[in-house]
Coordinates of N, CA and C in Angstrom, one line a residue:
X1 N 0.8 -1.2 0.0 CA 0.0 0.0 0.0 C 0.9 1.3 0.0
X2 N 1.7 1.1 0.7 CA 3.0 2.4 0.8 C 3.5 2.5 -0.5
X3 N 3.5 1.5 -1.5 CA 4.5 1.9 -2.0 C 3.4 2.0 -3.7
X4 N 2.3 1.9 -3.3 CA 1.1 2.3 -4.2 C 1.0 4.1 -3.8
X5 N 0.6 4.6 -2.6 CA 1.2 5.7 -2.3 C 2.2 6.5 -2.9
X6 N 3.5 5.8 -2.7 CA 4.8 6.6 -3.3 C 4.7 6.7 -4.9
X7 N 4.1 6.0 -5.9 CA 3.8 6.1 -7.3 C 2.8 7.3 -7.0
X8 N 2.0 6.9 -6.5 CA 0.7 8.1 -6.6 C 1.4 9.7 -6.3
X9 N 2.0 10.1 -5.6 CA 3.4 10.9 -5.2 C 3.7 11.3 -6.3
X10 N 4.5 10.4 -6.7 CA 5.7 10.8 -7.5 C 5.0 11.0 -9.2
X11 N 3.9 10.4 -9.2 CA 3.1 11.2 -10.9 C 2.1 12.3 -10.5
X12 N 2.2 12.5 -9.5 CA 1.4 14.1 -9.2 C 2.6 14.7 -8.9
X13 N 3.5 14.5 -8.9 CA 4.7 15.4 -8.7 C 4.9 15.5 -10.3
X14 N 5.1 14.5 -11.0 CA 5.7 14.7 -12.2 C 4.4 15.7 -13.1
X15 N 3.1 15.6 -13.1 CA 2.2 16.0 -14.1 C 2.4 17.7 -13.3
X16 N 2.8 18.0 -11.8 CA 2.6 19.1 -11.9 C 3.7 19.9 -12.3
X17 N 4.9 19.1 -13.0 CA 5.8 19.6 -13.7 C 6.3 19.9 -15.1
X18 N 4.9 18.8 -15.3 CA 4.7 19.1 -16.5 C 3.3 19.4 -17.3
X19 N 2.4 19.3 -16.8 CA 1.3 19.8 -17.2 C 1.0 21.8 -18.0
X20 N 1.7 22.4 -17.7 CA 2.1 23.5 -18.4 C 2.9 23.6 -19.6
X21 N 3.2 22.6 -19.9 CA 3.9 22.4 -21.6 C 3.6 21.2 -22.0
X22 N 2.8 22.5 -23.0 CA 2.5 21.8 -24.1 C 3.2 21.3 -25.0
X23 N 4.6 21.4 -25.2 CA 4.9 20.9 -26.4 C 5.8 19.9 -25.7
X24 N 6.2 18.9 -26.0 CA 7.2 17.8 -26.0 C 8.2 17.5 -27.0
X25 N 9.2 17.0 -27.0 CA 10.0 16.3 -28.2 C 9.6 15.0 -28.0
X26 N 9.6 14.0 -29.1 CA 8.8 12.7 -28.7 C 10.3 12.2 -29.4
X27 N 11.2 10.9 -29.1 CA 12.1 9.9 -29.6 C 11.5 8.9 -30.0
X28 N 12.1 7.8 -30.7 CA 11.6 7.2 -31.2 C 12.5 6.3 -31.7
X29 N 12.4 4.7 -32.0 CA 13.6 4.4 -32.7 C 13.3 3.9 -34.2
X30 N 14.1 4.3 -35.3 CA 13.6 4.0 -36.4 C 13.6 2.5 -37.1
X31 N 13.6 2.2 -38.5 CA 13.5 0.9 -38.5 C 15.0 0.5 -39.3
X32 N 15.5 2.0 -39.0 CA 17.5 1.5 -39.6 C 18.3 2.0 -38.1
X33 N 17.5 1.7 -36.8 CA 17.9 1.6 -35.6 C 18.3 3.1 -35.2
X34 N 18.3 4.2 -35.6 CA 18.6 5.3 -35.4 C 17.1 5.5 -34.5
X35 N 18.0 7.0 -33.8 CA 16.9 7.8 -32.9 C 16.7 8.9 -33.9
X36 N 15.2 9.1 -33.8 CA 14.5 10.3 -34.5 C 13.8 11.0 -33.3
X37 N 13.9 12.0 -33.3 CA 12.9 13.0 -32.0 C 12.0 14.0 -33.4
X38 N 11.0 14.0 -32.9 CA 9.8 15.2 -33.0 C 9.3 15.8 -32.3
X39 N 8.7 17.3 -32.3 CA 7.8 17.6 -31.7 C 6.6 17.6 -31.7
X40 N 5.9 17.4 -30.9 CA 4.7 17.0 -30.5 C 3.8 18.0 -29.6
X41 N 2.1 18.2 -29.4 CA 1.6 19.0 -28.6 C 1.2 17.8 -27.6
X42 N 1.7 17.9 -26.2 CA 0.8 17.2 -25.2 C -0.9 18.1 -25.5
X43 N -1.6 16.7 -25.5 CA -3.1 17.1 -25.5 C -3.6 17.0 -24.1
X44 N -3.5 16.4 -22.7 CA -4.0 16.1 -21.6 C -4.9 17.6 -21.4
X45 N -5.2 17.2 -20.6 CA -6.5 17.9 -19.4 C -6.5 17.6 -18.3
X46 N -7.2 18.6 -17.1 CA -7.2 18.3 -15.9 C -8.1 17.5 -15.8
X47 N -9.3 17.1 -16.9 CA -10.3 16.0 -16.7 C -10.0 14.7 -17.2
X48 N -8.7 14.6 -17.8 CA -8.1 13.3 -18.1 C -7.6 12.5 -16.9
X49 N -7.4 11.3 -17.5 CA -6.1 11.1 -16.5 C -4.9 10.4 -16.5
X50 N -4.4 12.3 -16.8 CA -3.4 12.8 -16.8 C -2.2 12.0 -15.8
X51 N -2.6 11.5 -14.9 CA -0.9 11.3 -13.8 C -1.0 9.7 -14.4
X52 N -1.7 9.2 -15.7 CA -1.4 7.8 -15.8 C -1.0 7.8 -17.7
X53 N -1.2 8.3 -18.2 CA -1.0 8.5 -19.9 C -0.4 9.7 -20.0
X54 N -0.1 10.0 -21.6 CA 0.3 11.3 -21.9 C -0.5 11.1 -23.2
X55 N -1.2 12.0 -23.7 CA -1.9 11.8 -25.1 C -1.4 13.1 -26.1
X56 N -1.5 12.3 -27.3 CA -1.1 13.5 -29.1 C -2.0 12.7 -29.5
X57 N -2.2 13.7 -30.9 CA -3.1 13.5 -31.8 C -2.0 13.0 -32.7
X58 N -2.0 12.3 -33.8 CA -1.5 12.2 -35.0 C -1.7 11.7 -36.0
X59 N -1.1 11.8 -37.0 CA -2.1 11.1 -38.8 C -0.8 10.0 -38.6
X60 N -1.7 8.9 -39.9 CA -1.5 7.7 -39.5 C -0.3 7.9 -40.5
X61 N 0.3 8.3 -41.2 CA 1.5 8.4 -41.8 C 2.8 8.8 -41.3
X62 N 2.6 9.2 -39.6 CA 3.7 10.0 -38.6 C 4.3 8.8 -38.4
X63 N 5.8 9.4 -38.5 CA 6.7 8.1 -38.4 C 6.4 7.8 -37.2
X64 N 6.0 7.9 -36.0 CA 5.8 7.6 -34.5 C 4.8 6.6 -34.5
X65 N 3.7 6.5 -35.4 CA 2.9 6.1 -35.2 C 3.3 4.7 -36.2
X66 N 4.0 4.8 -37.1 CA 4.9 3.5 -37.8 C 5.3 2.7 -36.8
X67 N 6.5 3.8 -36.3 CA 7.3 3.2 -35.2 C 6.4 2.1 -34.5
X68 N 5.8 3.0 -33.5 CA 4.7 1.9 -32.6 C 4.0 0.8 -33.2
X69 N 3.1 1.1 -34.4 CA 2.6 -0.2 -35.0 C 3.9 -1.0 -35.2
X70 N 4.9 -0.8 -35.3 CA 5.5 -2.1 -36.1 C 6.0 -2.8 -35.1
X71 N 6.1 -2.7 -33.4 CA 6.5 -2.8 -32.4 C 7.8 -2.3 -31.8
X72 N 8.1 -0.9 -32.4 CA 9.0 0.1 -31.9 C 8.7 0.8 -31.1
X73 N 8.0 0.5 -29.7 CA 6.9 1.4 -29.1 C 7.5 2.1 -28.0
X74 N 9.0 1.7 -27.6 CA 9.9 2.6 -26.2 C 9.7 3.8 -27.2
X75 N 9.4 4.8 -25.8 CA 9.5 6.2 -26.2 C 10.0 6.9 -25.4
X76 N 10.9 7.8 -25.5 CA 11.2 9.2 -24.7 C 10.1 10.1 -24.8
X77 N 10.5 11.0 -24.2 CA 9.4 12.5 -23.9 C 10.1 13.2 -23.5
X78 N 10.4 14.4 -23.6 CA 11.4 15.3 -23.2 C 10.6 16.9 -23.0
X79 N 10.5 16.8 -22.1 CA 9.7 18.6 -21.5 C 10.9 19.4 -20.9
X80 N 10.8 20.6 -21.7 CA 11.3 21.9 -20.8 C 10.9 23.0 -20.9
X81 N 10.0 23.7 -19.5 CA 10.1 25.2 -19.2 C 11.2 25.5 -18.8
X82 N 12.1 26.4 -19.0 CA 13.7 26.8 -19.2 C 13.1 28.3 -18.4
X83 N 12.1 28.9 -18.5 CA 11.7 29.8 -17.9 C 11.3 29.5 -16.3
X84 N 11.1 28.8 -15.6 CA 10.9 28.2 -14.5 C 11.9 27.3 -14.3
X85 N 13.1 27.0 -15.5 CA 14.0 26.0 -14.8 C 13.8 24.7 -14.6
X86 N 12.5 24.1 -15.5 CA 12.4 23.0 -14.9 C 12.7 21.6 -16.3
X87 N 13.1 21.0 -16.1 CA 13.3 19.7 -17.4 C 13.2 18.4 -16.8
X88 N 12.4 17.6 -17.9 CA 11.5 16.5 -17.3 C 12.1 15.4 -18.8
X89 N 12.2 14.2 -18.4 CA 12.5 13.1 -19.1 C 12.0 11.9 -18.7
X90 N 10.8 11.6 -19.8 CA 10.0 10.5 -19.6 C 10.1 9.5 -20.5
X91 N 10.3 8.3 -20.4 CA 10.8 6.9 -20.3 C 8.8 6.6 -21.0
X92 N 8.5 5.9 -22.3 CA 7.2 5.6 -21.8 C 7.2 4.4 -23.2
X93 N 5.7 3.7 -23.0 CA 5.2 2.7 -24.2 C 4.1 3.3 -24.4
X94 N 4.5 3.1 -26.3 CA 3.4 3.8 -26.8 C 2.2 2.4 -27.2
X95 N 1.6 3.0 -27.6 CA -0.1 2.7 -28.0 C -0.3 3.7 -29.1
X96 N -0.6 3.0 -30.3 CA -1.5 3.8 -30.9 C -3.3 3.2 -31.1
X97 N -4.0 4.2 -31.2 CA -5.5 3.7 -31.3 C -6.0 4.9 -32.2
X98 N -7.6 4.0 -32.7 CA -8.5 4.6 -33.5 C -9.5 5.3 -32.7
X99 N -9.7 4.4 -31.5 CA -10.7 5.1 -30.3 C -11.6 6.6 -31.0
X100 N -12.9 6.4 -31.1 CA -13.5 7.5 -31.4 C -13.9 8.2 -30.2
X101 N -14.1 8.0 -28.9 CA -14.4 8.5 -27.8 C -13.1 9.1 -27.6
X102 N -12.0 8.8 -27.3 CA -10.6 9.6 -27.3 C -10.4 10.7 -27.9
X103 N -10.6 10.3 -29.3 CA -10.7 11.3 -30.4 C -11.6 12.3 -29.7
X104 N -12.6 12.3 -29.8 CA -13.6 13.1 -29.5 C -13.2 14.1 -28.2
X105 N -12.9 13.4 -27.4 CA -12.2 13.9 -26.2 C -11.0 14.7 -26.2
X106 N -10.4 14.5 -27.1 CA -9.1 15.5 -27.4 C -8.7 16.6 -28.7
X107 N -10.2 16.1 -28.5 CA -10.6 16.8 -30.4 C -10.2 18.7 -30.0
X108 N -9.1 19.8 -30.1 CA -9.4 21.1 -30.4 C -9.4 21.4 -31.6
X109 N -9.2 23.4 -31.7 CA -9.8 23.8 -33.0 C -8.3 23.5 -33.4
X110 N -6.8 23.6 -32.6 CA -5.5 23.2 -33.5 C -5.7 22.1 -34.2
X111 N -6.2 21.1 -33.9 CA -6.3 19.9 -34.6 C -6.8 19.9 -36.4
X112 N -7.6 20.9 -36.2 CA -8.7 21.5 -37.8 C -7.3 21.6 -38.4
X113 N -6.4 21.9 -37.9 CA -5.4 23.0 -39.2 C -4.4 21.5 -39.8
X114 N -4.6 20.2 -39.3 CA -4.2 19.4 -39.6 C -4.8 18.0 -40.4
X115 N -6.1 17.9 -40.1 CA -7.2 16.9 -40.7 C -8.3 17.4 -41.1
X116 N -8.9 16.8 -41.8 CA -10.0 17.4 -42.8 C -11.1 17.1 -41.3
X117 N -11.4 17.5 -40.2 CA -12.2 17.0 -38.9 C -11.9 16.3 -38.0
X118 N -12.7 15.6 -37.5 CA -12.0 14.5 -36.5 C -12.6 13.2 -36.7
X119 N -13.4 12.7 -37.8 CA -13.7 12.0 -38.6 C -13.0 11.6 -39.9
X120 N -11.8 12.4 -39.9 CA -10.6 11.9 -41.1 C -9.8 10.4 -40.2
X121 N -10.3 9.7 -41.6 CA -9.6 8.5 -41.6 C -8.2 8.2 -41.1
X122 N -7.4 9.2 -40.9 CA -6.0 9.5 -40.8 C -5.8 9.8 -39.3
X123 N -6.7 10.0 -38.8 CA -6.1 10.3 -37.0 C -6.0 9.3 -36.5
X124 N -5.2 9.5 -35.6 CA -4.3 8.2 -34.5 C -4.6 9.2 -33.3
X125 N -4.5 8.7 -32.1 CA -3.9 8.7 -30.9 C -3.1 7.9 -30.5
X126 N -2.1 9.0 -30.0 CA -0.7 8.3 -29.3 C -1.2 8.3 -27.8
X127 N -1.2 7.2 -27.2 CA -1.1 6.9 -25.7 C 0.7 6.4 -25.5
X128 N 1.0 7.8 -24.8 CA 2.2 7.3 -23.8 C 1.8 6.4 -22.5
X129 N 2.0 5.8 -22.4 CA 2.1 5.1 -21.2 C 3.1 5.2 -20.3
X130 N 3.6 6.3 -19.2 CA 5.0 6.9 -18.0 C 5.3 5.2 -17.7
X131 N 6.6 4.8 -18.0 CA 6.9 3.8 -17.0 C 8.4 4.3 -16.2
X132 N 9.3 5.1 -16.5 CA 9.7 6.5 -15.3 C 9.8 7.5 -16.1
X133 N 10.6 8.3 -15.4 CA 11.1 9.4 -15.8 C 11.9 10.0 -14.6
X134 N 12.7 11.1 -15.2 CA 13.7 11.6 -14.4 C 13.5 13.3 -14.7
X135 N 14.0 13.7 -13.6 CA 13.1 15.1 -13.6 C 14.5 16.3 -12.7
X136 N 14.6 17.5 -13.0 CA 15.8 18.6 -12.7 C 14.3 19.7 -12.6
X137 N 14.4 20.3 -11.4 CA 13.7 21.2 -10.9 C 14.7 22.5 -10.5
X138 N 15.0 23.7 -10.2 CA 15.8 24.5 -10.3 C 15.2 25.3 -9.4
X139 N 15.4 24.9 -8.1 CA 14.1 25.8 -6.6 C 14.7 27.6 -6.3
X140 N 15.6 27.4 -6.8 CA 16.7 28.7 -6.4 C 16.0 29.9 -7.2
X141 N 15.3 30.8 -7.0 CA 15.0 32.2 -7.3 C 15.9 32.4 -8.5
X142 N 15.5 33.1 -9.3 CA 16.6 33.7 -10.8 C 17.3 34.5 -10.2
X143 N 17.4 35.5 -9.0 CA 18.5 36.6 -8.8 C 19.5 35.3 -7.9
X144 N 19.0 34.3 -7.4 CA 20.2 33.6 -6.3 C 21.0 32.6 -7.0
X145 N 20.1 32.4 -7.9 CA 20.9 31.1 -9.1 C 21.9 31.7 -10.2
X146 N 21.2 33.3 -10.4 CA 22.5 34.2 -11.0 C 23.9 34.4 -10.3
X147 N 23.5 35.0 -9.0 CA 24.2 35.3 -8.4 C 26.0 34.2 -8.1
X148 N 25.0 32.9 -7.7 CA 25.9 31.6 -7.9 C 26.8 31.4 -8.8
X149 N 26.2 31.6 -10.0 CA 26.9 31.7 -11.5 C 27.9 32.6 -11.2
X150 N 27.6 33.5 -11.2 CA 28.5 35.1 -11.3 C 29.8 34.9 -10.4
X151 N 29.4 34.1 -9.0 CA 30.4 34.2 -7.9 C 30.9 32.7 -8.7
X152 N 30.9 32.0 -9.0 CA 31.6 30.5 -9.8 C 32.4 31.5 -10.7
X153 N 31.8 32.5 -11.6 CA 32.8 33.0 -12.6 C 34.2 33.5 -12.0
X154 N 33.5 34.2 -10.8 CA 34.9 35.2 -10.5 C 35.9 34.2 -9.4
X155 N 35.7 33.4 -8.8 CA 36.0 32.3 -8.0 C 36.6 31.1 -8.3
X156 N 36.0 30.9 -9.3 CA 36.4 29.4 -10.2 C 35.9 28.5 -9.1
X157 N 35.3 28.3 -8.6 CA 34.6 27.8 -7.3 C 32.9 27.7 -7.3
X158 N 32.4 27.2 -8.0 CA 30.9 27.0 -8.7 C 30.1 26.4 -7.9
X159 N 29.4 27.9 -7.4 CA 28.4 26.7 -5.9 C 26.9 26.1 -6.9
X160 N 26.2 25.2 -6.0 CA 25.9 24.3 -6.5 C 24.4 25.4 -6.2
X161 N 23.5 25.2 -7.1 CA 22.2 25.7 -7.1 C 21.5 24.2 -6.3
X162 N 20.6 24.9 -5.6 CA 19.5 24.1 -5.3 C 18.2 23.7 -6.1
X163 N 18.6 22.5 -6.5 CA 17.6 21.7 -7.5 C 17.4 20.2 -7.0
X164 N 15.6 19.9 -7.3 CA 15.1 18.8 -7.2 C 15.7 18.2 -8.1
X165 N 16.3 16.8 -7.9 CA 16.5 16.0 -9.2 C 16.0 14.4 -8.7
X166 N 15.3 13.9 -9.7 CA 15.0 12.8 -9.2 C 14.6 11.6 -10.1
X167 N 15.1 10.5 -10.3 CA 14.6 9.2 -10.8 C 13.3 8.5 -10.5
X168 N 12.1 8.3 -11.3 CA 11.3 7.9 -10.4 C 10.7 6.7 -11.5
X169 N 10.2 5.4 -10.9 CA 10.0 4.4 -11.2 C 8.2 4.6 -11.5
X170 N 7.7 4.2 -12.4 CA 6.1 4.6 -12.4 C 5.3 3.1 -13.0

């Protein structure tokens, strides 16, 4: 039970670190074994649920969605607000589906600018599935984490900012 607890924790820690960015880089492995990254819009909501999937929209010709059908489905996720300091690295298995209730559910008006509706034969949903991720949080104020820098410059002696960093199993 404790340690059902400590998951529940640690993905309400992580979504509230990343729930404000929207865009992700998505990895992927190709089928001549190379890494390809894209970007992608996270679609979640606070009525989803968010601390257990990550959801995109995409047409069925995205190499991501290759990828996954053909059983290439380890994914990275890579989030950064750089303005708040914070960068997030999520470890996940994809899913793709046709689901019309999903669809429906994650259907916005960005999506128009890409499919002829949300009845085009061409939409996928990517379900990430978190199995960890690893996370740098940056708690130090911008004038004290400057300041740090500035005194490492003239010192050669680089104090260390205070930052969450953390591995977490999900």
């Amino acid at each position: 039970m404790a340690e059902q607890h400590t998951e529940h924790n640690e993905r309400k820690k992580l979504w509230e670190l990343i729930k404000d960015v929207r865009f992700t880089m998505i990895s992927h492995q190709t089928e001549t074994q190379d890494i390809h990254s894209q970007p992608m819009t996270m679609l979640n909501s606070e009525k989803m649920n968010e601390s257990e999937n990550l959801y995109f929209i995409l047409k069925d010709s995205n190499d991501i969605v290759k990828a996954v059908t053909a059983g290439r489905n380890q994914l990275g996720l890579s989030f950064a607000k750089p303005s708040d300091d914070i960068y997030v690295s999520i470890s996940a298995h994809g899913v793709i589906t046709q689901d019309r209730i999903l669809i429906e559910e994650l259907w916005n008006p960005w999506a128009e600018n890409w499919f002829e509706g949300k009845d085009d034969p061409s939409v996928r949903v990517l379900i990430a599935q978190a199995i960890s991720a690893e996370y740098w949080n940056v708690t130090d104020n911008k004038v004290t984490h400057m300041l740090k820098v500035l005194k490492g410059n003239i010192t050669g002696n680089p104090g260390e900012s205070d930052t969450e960093h953390e591995k977490v199993n999900l």
